Amino acid sequence: MPRHPLRWLLFVLCVLAVQSATAAAPVTLLRVDGAIGPASADYLLRGLEHARDEGAQLIVLELDTPGGLDGSMRSIIKAILASPIPVATYVTPSGARAASAGTYMLYASHVAAMAPGTNLGAATPVQIGGGMPGEPAEQPKGEKNDDAQAPGDAMSRKQVNDAAAYIRGLAQLRERNAEWAEQAVREAVSLSASEALELKVIDYLARDVADLLRQLDGKTLATIDGEVGLNTANAQLIEHAPDWRVRLLAVITNPSVALILMMIGIYGLILEFSSPGMGGGGVLGGICLILALYALQLLPVNYAGVALILLGIAFMVAEGFLPSFGVLGIGGVAAFVAGAVILIDTEVPGFGILLSLIVPLGIASALLVFAIVSMALKARRQRLVGGDSELIGSLALITAVPTNDPQRGWVHLQGENWQVHSTAPLQIGQQVRVLARQGLQLEVTAQPSTNREELNHGL
């Protein structure tokens, strides 16, 4: 036994404390697979917050994207540039790509890495909607554009110059190849992973995340809060998969789903207004319409498309009330289809609405609206089952006659006893028909009983 056990105990505790203090901080792993949109932006922004809460030393973003919306891309890049934790964007697995918006994100990251068999580039902006597609707009090669002052051409030049300046600034910030970055915007060029490493577009070529962490071990990266030293060789890897909120946002911000939600919402409200009191149509329609409006305000929407869709629905509803012989209905379907085609104002892959969905949805819309309106009109034409209109014309039997006034009596009709008056004397058991109602008294006329079923119905 040691002569001073208390000293040994303190020594062991000190060693454990030092080991605990020098233990590697965790590494946060995020994954984006698909077009960059509101859902992926929300996922990445909250992933950066989780990394800060966990005390992570590094954030690894696995990326495979054909491009995305400009607004979502810029939100992500702003968060990466302002992150006190370095972000390593890693294009993986083999066969993946970081096209268009993905190229900007790769340039903005503190570390740019790719797996063998991947590619990046094609970062030319589209001419509408502010999106970032995977393919450039076509333009003549080797010829000078004589129509340089055309409004559309001027807008295209503005977008290309703005995008080129943006990615060039990111390249200069991270000390990467700015010349190639500008070519990716102006000429839509692409690079393989090995070529990107050779041209200093990326920093590392790694087989997998473990290989990337081994290469980054001991490196020092500059962040907005200063330099950060990495100890990633044996760091714990904490993966954050998209939760239910991100998955729900990804579903409702799909333009096709948003269009369907909008139609369900409008149909539900039409059904509720046609048959007040049901409740189901109004509740379902209200929920779906609010979800659709929320999704549309996150997407690059052409408001002319929204107006055409609403106008088409109005025409289809009017067809059920006005004798237009199908003109309003056909015009409504045409307006709906045209509005759905131009609804989403971008050519970004993954954010279009297929024509194979639009046409059947337009036809189904017309049929459904016609059915709802026809049911409403049929219900309005039905005879009332209560009140004076039901009393008039009913048959009944006299149940009592006062001896002093034979022109008055009592009948049992619709579950109630009514006092009746006739111009001729009445007798008990006599069949009478109701002519009118005067307050609580019915005017009747004597009538021979010739239809027993009708009489029983009156009783």
Short mmCIF file of C-alpha atoms in Angstrom, two decimals:
data_model
loop_
_atom_site.label_atom_id
_atom_site.label_comp_id
_atom_site.label_asym_id
_atom_site.label_seq_id
_atom_site.Cartn_x
_atom_site.Cartn_y
_atom_site.Cartn_z
CA MET A 1 0.00 0.00 0.00
CA PRO A 2 1.29 3.53 -0.76
CA ARG A 3 2.32 5.51 2.25
CA HIS A 4 0.11 8.41 1.16
CA PRO A 5 -3.07 6.96 -0.41
CA LEU A 6 -4.78 10.35 -0.44
CA ARG A 7 -2.04 11.78 -2.68
CA TRP A 8 -2.39 8.83 -5.08
CA LEU A 9 -6.14 9.33 -5.22
CA LEU A 10 -5.71 13.01 -6.04
CA PHE A 11 -3.14 12.14 -8.71
CA VAL A 12 -5.54 9.67 -10.39
CA LEU A 13 -8.36 12.20 -10.32
CA CYS A 14 -6.12 14.81 -11.91
CA VAL A 15 -5.11 12.40 -14.68
CA LEU A 16 -8.76 11.55 -15.39
CA ALA A 17 -9.68 15.24 -15.45
CA VAL A 18 -6.90 16.00 -17.92
CA GLN A 19 -7.99 13.11 -20.14
CA SER A 20 -11.58 14.27 -19.99
CA ALA A 21 -10.58 17.83 -20.88
CA THR A 22 -8.46 16.69 -23.81
CA ALA A 23 -11.07 14.19 -25.13
CA ALA A 24 -12.08 14.89 -28.71
CA ALA A 25 -15.31 16.83 -29.13
CA PRO A 26 -17.98 15.12 -31.27
CA VAL A 27 -18.51 15.60 -34.99
CA THR A 28 -22.03 16.32 -36.24
CA LEU A 29 -23.12 14.55 -39.44
CA LEU A 30 -25.89 15.99 -41.66
CA ARG A 31 -27.19 14.66 -44.95
CA VAL A 32 -28.90 16.40 -47.89
CA ASP A 33 -30.02 14.21 -50.78
CA GLY A 34 -32.11 15.98 -53.41
CA ALA A 35 -33.01 19.48 -54.52
CA ILE A 36 -32.21 22.36 -52.19
CA GLY A 37 -35.48 23.85 -51.01
CA PRO A 38 -37.25 25.21 -47.92
CA ALA A 39 -37.22 21.82 -46.19
CA SER A 40 -33.50 21.18 -46.67
CA ALA A 41 -32.70 24.77 -45.63
CA ASP A 42 -34.72 24.36 -42.43
CA TYR A 43 -33.02 21.02 -41.76
CA LEU A 44 -29.50 22.41 -42.19
CA LEU A 45 -30.14 25.56 -40.15
CA ARG A 46 -31.49 23.52 -37.25
CA GLY A 47 -28.63 21.05 -37.70
CA LEU A 48 -26.13 23.85 -37.13
CA GLU A 49 -27.98 24.76 -33.93
CA HIS A 50 -27.85 21.13 -32.74
CA ALA A 51 -24.10 21.09 -33.39
CA ARG A 52 -23.60 24.17 -31.22
CA ASP A 53 -25.71 22.66 -28.44
CA GLU A 54 -23.66 19.45 -28.55
CA GLY A 55 -20.34 21.27 -28.49
CA ALA A 56 -19.28 19.75 -31.81
CA GLN A 57 -15.85 20.59 -33.20
CA LEU A 58 -16.87 19.99 -36.83
CA ILE A 59 -20.00 19.63 -38.97
CA VAL A 60 -19.82 17.23 -41.89
CA LEU A 61 -22.48 17.80 -44.54
CA GLU A 62 -22.93 14.88 -46.93
CA LEU A 63 -24.29 16.34 -50.15
CA ASP A 64 -25.90 14.98 -53.30
CA THR A 65 -28.00 17.57 -55.13
CA PRO A 66 -28.92 18.61 -58.68
CA GLY A 67 -29.39 22.22 -57.53
CA GLY A 68 -32.09 24.15 -55.77
CA LEU A 69 -33.85 27.40 -55.07
CA ASP A 70 -31.72 30.52 -54.85
CA GLY A 71 -33.39 31.78 -51.66
CA SER A 72 -32.89 28.49 -49.81
CA MET A 73 -29.29 28.22 -51.03
CA ARG A 74 -28.39 31.70 -49.85
CA SER A 75 -29.96 31.06 -46.43
CA ILE A 76 -27.78 27.98 -46.04
CA ILE A 77 -24.63 29.79 -47.18
CA LYS A 78 -25.26 32.67 -44.78
CA ALA A 79 -25.56 30.19 -41.92
CA ILE A 80 -22.34 28.40 -42.96
CA LEU A 81 -20.38 31.66 -43.19
CA ALA A 82 -21.66 32.77 -39.77
CA SER A 83 -21.07 29.40 -38.10
CA PRO A 84 -18.49 29.34 -35.28
CA ILE A 85 -18.12 25.60 -35.98
CA PRO A 86 -16.33 24.73 -39.23
CA VAL A 87 -18.46 23.02 -41.88
CA ALA A 88 -17.03 20.35 -44.18
CA THR A 89 -19.23 19.73 -47.22
CA TYR A 90 -18.56 16.27 -48.59
CA VAL A 91 -20.05 15.18 -51.94
CA THR A 92 -20.83 11.49 -51.54
CA PRO A 93 -21.44 8.63 -52.38
CA SER A 94 -19.80 7.75 -55.67
CA GLY A 95 -22.11 8.88 -58.47
CA ALA A 96 -23.37 11.86 -56.48
CA ARG A 97 -23.09 15.46 -57.65
CA ALA A 98 -23.01 18.99 -56.30
CA ALA A 99 -24.51 20.77 -59.28
CA SER A 100 -25.65 24.39 -59.41
CA ALA A 101 -26.61 25.41 -55.85
CA GLY A 102 -24.47 22.56 -54.51
CA THR A 103 -21.38 24.12 -56.09
CA TYR A 104 -22.02 27.39 -54.26
CA MET A 105 -22.45 25.53 -50.97
CA LEU A 106 -19.21 23.62 -51.57
CA TYR A 107 -17.32 26.85 -52.18
CA ALA A 108 -18.83 28.49 -49.07
CA SER A 109 -17.83 25.67 -46.71
CA HIS A 110 -14.71 25.74 -44.57
CA VAL A 111 -13.71 22.36 -46.04
CA ALA A 112 -14.67 21.12 -49.52
CA ALA A 113 -14.30 17.41 -50.12
CA MET A 114 -15.54 14.87 -52.65
CA ALA A 115 -15.68 11.11 -52.99
CA PRO A 116 -14.20 9.41 -56.07
CA GLY A 117 -16.70 9.21 -58.93
CA THR A 118 -18.54 12.43 -58.05
CA ASN A 119 -18.77 15.75 -59.89
CA LEU A 120 -19.67 19.41 -59.41
CA GLY A 121 -20.38 22.49 -61.52
CA ALA A 122 -23.06 23.69 -63.98
CA ALA A 123 -23.83 26.70 -61.81
CA THR A 124 -25.43 28.98 -64.42
CA PRO A 125 -28.60 30.64 -63.04
CA VAL A 126 -31.90 30.29 -64.86
CA GLN A 127 -33.66 33.29 -66.34
CA ILE A 128 -36.85 32.99 -64.28
CA GLY A 129 -37.75 32.53 -60.67
CA GLY A 130 -34.31 33.06 -59.20
CA GLY A 131 -33.68 29.32 -59.14
CA MET A 132 -30.43 27.46 -59.65
CA PRO A 133 -30.95 24.62 -62.12
CA GLY A 134 -28.64 21.85 -63.01
CA GLU A 135 -28.54 22.80 -66.68
CA PRO A 136 -27.69 26.16 -68.24
CA ALA A 137 -29.87 28.14 -70.56
CA GLU A 138 -29.00 27.67 -74.22
CA GLN A 139 -27.19 30.47 -75.98
CA PRO A 140 -25.30 30.73 -79.29
CA LYS A 141 -21.62 29.92 -79.15
CA GLY A 142 -18.98 31.88 -80.97
CA GLU A 143 -21.39 34.66 -81.88
CA LYS A 144 -21.91 38.05 -80.41
CA ASN A 145 -25.47 38.75 -79.39
CA ASP A 146 -26.68 41.66 -81.50
CA ASP A 147 -29.82 41.97 -79.41
CA ALA A 148 -27.92 42.76 -76.26
CA GLN A 149 -30.39 45.43 -75.25
CA ALA A 150 -33.41 43.13 -75.19
CA PRO A 151 -35.07 43.13 -71.75
CA GLY A 152 -34.84 39.35 -71.40
CA ASP A 153 -31.18 39.31 -72.41
CA ALA A 154 -30.39 42.17 -70.02
CA MET A 155 -32.05 40.31 -67.17
CA SER A 156 -30.07 37.18 -68.03
CA ARG A 157 -26.80 39.13 -67.98
CA LYS A 158 -27.69 40.64 -64.62
CA GLN A 159 -28.39 37.22 -63.13
CA VAL A 160 -25.20 35.70 -64.53
CA ASN A 161 -23.03 38.62 -63.41
CA ASP A 162 -24.56 38.57 -59.94
CA ALA A 163 -24.04 34.80 -59.61
CA ALA A 164 -20.47 35.05 -60.91
CA ALA A 165 -19.59 37.79 -58.42
CA TYR A 166 -21.22 35.80 -55.62
CA ILE A 167 -19.28 32.58 -56.21
CA ARG A 168 -16.07 34.49 -56.93
CA GLY A 169 -16.39 36.16 -53.53
CA LEU A 170 -16.88 32.76 -51.87
CA ALA A 171 -13.83 31.38 -53.69
CA GLN A 172 -11.64 34.29 -52.57
CA LEU A 173 -12.88 33.92 -49.00
CA ARG A 174 -11.91 30.23 -48.89
CA GLU A 175 -8.81 30.65 -51.13
CA ARG A 176 -10.08 28.30 -53.80
CA ASN A 177 -9.97 28.47 -57.60
CA ALA A 178 -11.98 31.61 -58.39
CA GLU A 179 -11.32 31.44 -62.14
CA TRP A 180 -12.93 28.03 -62.51
CA ALA A 181 -15.81 29.06 -60.23
CA GLU A 182 -16.65 31.91 -62.59
CA GLN A 183 -16.44 29.53 -65.56
CA ALA A 184 -18.92 27.22 -63.81
CA VAL A 185 -21.38 30.13 -63.75
CA ARG A 186 -20.76 31.71 -67.15
CA GLU A 187 -20.07 28.55 -69.18
CA ALA A 188 -21.81 25.90 -67.05
CA VAL A 189 -18.67 23.72 -66.96
CA SER A 190 -18.35 20.70 -64.65
CA LEU A 191 -15.48 18.83 -63.03
CA SER A 192 -14.89 15.33 -61.73
CA ALA A 193 -13.61 14.85 -58.20
CA SER A 194 -9.99 14.21 -59.21
CA GLU A 195 -9.96 17.21 -61.57
CA ALA A 196 -11.49 19.40 -58.87
CA LEU A 197 -8.70 18.42 -56.46
CA GLU A 198 -6.04 19.08 -59.08
CA LEU A 199 -7.44 22.55 -59.88
CA LYS A 200 -7.74 23.41 -56.17
CA VAL A 201 -11.53 23.66 -56.37
CA ILE A 202 -11.80 21.27 -53.43
CA ASP A 203 -9.47 20.53 -50.53
CA TYR A 204 -9.71 16.77 -50.05
CA LEU A 205 -10.57 13.57 -51.90
CA ALA A 206 -11.87 11.00 -49.41
CA ARG A 207 -13.29 7.48 -49.76
CA ASP A 208 -15.74 7.92 -46.90
CA VAL A 209 -16.43 10.06 -43.85
CA ALA A 210 -13.91 8.16 -41.71
CA ASP A 211 -11.20 8.79 -44.30
CA LEU A 212 -12.13 12.48 -44.40
CA LEU A 213 -11.92 12.77 -40.60
CA ARG A 214 -8.48 11.11 -40.62
CA GLN A 215 -7.23 13.61 -43.17
CA LEU A 216 -8.64 16.53 -41.18
CA ASP A 217 -7.13 15.42 -37.88
CA GLY A 218 -4.72 18.04 -36.56
CA LYS A 219 -5.76 20.70 -39.10
CA THR A 220 -6.61 24.26 -38.11
CA LEU A 221 -9.54 26.03 -39.74
CA ALA A 222 -10.49 29.70 -39.64
CA THR A 223 -14.05 30.51 -38.58
CA ILE A 224 -15.89 33.71 -37.81
CA ASP A 225 -14.87 33.32 -34.14
CA GLY A 226 -11.22 32.56 -34.89
CA GLU A 227 -9.11 29.51 -35.61
CA VAL A 228 -10.32 26.07 -34.56
CA GLY A 229 -8.01 23.08 -34.17
CA LEU A 230 -9.43 19.70 -35.15
CA ASN A 231 -8.98 16.42 -33.32
CA THR A 232 -11.12 14.19 -35.49
CA ALA A 233 -9.23 10.91 -35.71
CA ASN A 234 -11.18 9.24 -32.92
CA ALA A 235 -14.02 11.72 -32.52
CA GLN A 236 -17.54 10.52 -31.88
CA LEU A 237 -19.82 10.90 -34.91
CA ILE A 238 -23.35 12.15 -34.11
CA GLU A 239 -25.77 11.87 -37.02
CA HIS A 240 -28.93 13.97 -37.25
CA ALA A 241 -31.51 12.57 -39.64
CA PRO A 242 -34.42 14.73 -40.84
CA ASP A 243 -37.22 14.65 -38.25
CA TRP A 244 -40.98 14.58 -38.87
CA ARG A 245 -41.14 18.36 -39.20
CA VAL A 246 -38.58 18.41 -42.01
CA ARG A 247 -40.23 15.47 -43.75
CA LEU A 248 -43.66 17.13 -43.53
CA LEU A 249 -42.23 20.40 -44.85
CA ALA A 250 -40.57 18.50 -47.71
CA VAL A 251 -43.92 16.93 -48.64
CA ILE A 252 -46.08 20.06 -48.55
CA THR A 253 -43.48 22.22 -50.33
CA ASN A 254 -43.51 19.82 -53.25
CA PRO A 255 -45.27 21.94 -55.91
CA SER A 256 -47.50 19.06 -57.01
CA VAL A 257 -48.60 18.38 -53.43
CA ALA A 258 -49.15 22.11 -52.81
CA LEU A 259 -51.39 22.28 -55.89
CA ILE A 260 -53.40 19.25 -54.76
CA LEU A 261 -53.77 20.70 -51.25
CA MET A 262 -55.00 23.96 -52.71
CA MET A 263 -57.61 22.15 -54.82
CA ILE A 264 -58.81 20.06 -51.87
CA GLY A 265 -59.08 23.23 -49.79
CA ILE A 266 -61.13 25.05 -52.42
CA TYR A 267 -63.39 22.03 -53.06
CA GLY A 268 -63.97 21.60 -49.34
CA LEU A 269 -65.04 25.21 -48.96
CA ILE A 270 -67.31 24.98 -52.02
CA LEU A 271 -68.95 21.87 -50.56
CA GLU A 272 -69.39 23.58 -47.19
CA PHE A 273 -70.94 26.70 -48.74
CA SER A 274 -73.23 24.54 -50.90
CA SER A 275 -74.46 22.48 -47.93
CA PRO A 276 -73.96 24.59 -44.77
CA GLY A 277 -73.87 22.74 -41.49
CA MET A 278 -71.99 19.62 -42.61
CA GLY A 279 -68.72 20.87 -41.12
CA GLY A 280 -66.44 18.23 -42.63
CA GLY A 281 -65.87 20.05 -45.91
CA GLY A 282 -65.17 23.33 -44.18
CA VAL A 283 -62.73 21.83 -41.66
CA LEU A 284 -60.80 19.76 -44.20
CA GLY A 285 -60.89 22.53 -46.80
CA GLY A 286 -59.66 25.16 -44.36
CA ILE A 287 -56.74 23.02 -43.14
CA CYS A 288 -55.64 22.04 -46.65
CA LEU A 289 -55.96 25.59 -47.97
CA ILE A 290 -53.83 27.02 -45.14
CA LEU A 291 -51.16 24.34 -45.70
CA ALA A 292 -51.19 25.10 -49.44
CA LEU A 293 -50.83 28.84 -48.88
CA TYR A 294 -47.98 28.23 -46.43
CA ALA A 295 -46.19 26.04 -48.99
CA LEU A 296 -46.74 28.47 -51.85
CA GLN A 297 -45.29 31.41 -49.92
CA LEU A 298 -42.08 29.39 -49.52
CA LEU A 299 -41.89 28.58 -53.23
CA PRO A 300 -41.14 30.83 -56.23
CA VAL A 301 -44.79 31.24 -57.27
CA ASN A 302 -46.05 33.01 -60.38
CA TYR A 303 -49.11 34.91 -59.13
CA ALA A 304 -50.55 34.99 -62.63
CA GLY A 305 -50.73 31.20 -62.36
CA VAL A 306 -52.59 31.46 -59.04
CA ALA A 307 -55.03 33.95 -60.57
CA LEU A 308 -55.68 31.67 -63.55
CA ILE A 309 -56.33 28.69 -61.27
CA LEU A 310 -58.84 30.66 -59.19
CA LEU A 311 -60.46 32.06 -62.33
CA GLY A 312 -60.77 28.56 -63.77
CA ILE A 313 -62.47 27.28 -60.63
CA ALA A 314 -64.84 30.26 -60.66
CA PHE A 315 -65.79 29.48 -64.28
CA MET A 316 -66.41 25.81 -63.45
CA VAL A 317 -68.63 26.77 -60.50
CA ALA A 318 -70.53 29.27 -62.65
CA GLU A 319 -71.15 26.55 -65.23
CA GLY A 320 -73.40 24.80 -62.72
CA PHE A 321 -75.60 27.89 -62.26
CA LEU A 322 -75.64 29.57 -65.67
CA PRO A 323 -76.95 28.11 -68.96
CA SER A 324 -73.68 28.56 -70.86
CA PHE A 325 -73.89 25.16 -72.60
CA GLY A 326 -70.40 24.18 -71.45
CA VAL A 327 -68.55 27.34 -72.50
CA LEU A 328 -67.73 28.39 -68.94
CA GLY A 329 -66.83 24.85 -67.95
CA ILE A 330 -64.42 24.32 -70.83
CA GLY A 331 -62.95 27.77 -70.32
CA GLY A 332 -62.54 27.01 -66.62
CA VAL A 333 -60.63 23.80 -67.31
CA ALA A 334 -58.40 25.61 -69.83
CA ALA A 335 -57.68 28.42 -67.36
CA PHE A 336 -56.94 25.92 -64.59
CA VAL A 337 -54.50 23.92 -66.74
CA ALA A 338 -52.73 27.08 -67.95
CA GLY A 339 -52.44 28.41 -64.40
CA ALA A 340 -51.05 25.12 -63.07
CA VAL A 341 -48.44 25.00 -65.87
CA ILE A 342 -47.03 28.43 -65.00
CA LEU A 343 -47.70 28.24 -61.24
CA ILE A 344 -44.10 27.52 -60.17
CA ASP A 345 -41.80 30.18 -61.58
CA THR A 346 -38.56 28.20 -61.78
CA GLU A 347 -36.90 25.46 -63.82
CA VAL A 348 -35.04 23.94 -60.87
CA PRO A 349 -35.07 20.13 -61.03
CA GLY A 350 -37.53 18.71 -58.54
CA PHE A 351 -39.71 21.81 -58.37
CA GLY A 352 -41.82 21.43 -61.50
CA ILE A 353 -45.39 20.20 -61.89
CA LEU A 354 -45.83 17.40 -64.39
CA LEU A 355 -48.33 17.89 -67.20
CA SER A 356 -49.46 14.30 -66.63
CA LEU A 357 -50.73 15.47 -63.23
CA ILE A 358 -52.14 18.83 -64.34
CA VAL A 359 -54.47 17.55 -67.10
CA PRO A 360 -56.15 14.76 -65.05
CA LEU A 361 -56.43 17.15 -62.10
CA GLY A 362 -58.14 19.74 -64.30
CA ILE A 363 -60.64 17.19 -65.64
CA ALA A 364 -61.28 15.80 -62.17
CA SER A 365 -61.74 19.35 -60.91
CA ALA A 366 -64.42 20.05 -63.50
CA LEU A 367 -66.26 16.80 -62.76
CA LEU A 368 -66.09 17.32 -59.01
CA VAL A 369 -67.27 20.92 -59.16
CA PHE A 370 -70.14 19.98 -61.49
CA ALA A 371 -71.15 17.18 -59.11
CA ILE A 372 -71.08 19.45 -56.05
CA VAL A 373 -73.07 22.19 -57.78
CA SER A 374 -75.62 19.77 -59.21
CA MET A 375 -76.22 18.25 -55.77
CA ALA A 376 -76.71 21.72 -54.34
CA LEU A 377 -79.21 22.69 -57.04
CA LYS A 378 -81.06 19.38 -56.62
CA ALA A 379 -81.35 19.97 -52.91
CA ARG A 380 -82.76 23.45 -53.52
CA ARG A 381 -85.43 22.12 -55.88
CA GLN A 382 -86.73 19.54 -53.38
CA ARG A 383 -90.07 20.16 -51.78
CA LEU A 384 -89.99 21.29 -48.18
CA VAL A 385 -90.92 18.60 -45.68
CA GLY A 386 -92.34 20.95 -43.06
CA GLY A 387 -94.13 24.24 -42.56
CA ASP A 388 -97.15 25.62 -44.42
CA SER A 389 -96.09 24.20 -47.77
CA GLU A 390 -96.38 20.69 -46.36
CA LEU A 391 -99.74 21.39 -44.70
CA ILE A 392 -101.41 22.82 -47.80
CA GLY A 393 -103.05 20.02 -49.77
CA SER A 394 -102.83 17.43 -47.00
CA LEU A 395 -105.76 15.11 -46.30
CA ALA A 396 -107.08 14.50 -42.80
CA LEU A 397 -110.08 13.11 -40.91
CA ILE A 398 -112.34 15.15 -38.69
CA THR A 399 -111.88 13.94 -35.10
CA ALA A 400 -114.31 16.26 -33.32
CA VAL A 401 -117.10 18.74 -34.22
CA PRO A 402 -118.71 21.19 -31.75
CA THR A 403 -122.48 20.76 -31.59
CA ASN A 404 -123.08 24.48 -31.64
CA ASP A 405 -120.82 25.17 -34.68
CA PRO A 406 -120.84 22.34 -37.29
CA GLN A 407 -118.60 24.36 -39.65
CA ARG A 408 -115.69 24.00 -37.23
CA GLY A 409 -113.87 20.92 -36.02
CA TRP A 410 -110.58 19.30 -35.11
CA VAL A 411 -108.14 17.13 -37.10
CA HIS A 412 -104.90 15.33 -36.25
CA LEU A 413 -102.22 16.28 -38.77
CA GLN A 414 -98.40 15.96 -38.69
CA GLY A 415 -98.52 14.78 -35.09
CA GLU A 416 -100.55 17.76 -33.86
CA ASN A 417 -104.23 18.62 -33.31
CA TRP A 418 -105.42 21.48 -35.49
CA GLN A 419 -108.66 23.46 -35.40
CA VAL A 420 -110.27 23.60 -38.85
CA HIS A 421 -112.97 25.67 -40.51
CA SER A 422 -115.08 24.88 -43.53
CA THR A 423 -117.81 26.67 -45.47
CA ALA A 424 -119.93 23.51 -45.26
CA PRO A 425 -120.99 21.57 -42.17
CA LEU A 426 -118.48 18.96 -40.98
CA GLN A 427 -118.99 15.50 -39.52
CA ILE A 428 -116.75 13.26 -37.39
CA GLY A 429 -114.78 10.86 -39.58
CA GLN A 430 -115.25 13.00 -42.66
CA GLN A 431 -112.28 13.41 -45.02
CA VAL A 432 -111.15 16.98 -45.65
CA ARG A 433 -108.35 18.67 -47.59
CA VAL A 434 -106.39 21.63 -46.22
CA LEU A 435 -106.72 24.74 -48.36
CA ALA A 436 -104.93 27.39 -46.30
CA ARG A 437 -103.67 28.27 -42.87
CA GLN A 438 -104.89 31.23 -40.89
CA GLY A 439 -102.76 31.49 -37.77
CA LEU A 440 -103.56 28.41 -35.68
CA GLN A 441 -106.61 27.50 -37.77
CA LEU A 442 -106.75 25.59 -41.05
CA GLU A 443 -109.20 26.27 -43.85
CA VAL A 444 -110.49 22.93 -45.21
CA THR A 445 -113.01 21.62 -47.69
CA ALA A 446 -114.92 18.37 -47.49
CA GLN A 447 -113.74 15.69 -49.88
CA PRO A 448 -114.71 12.07 -50.45
CA SER A 449 -111.99 9.56 -49.50
CA THR A 450 -110.74 8.07 -52.78
CA ASN A 451 -107.07 7.45 -51.99
CA ARG A 452 -106.47 5.61 -48.75
CA GLU A 453 -102.63 5.74 -49.04
CA GLU A 454 -102.71 9.52 -49.51
CA LEU A 455 -105.03 9.85 -46.54
CA ASN A 456 -102.80 7.73 -44.34
CA HIS A 457 -99.82 9.82 -45.41
CA GLY A 458 -101.69 12.92 -44.31
CA LEU A 459 -102.38 11.33 -40.95
#
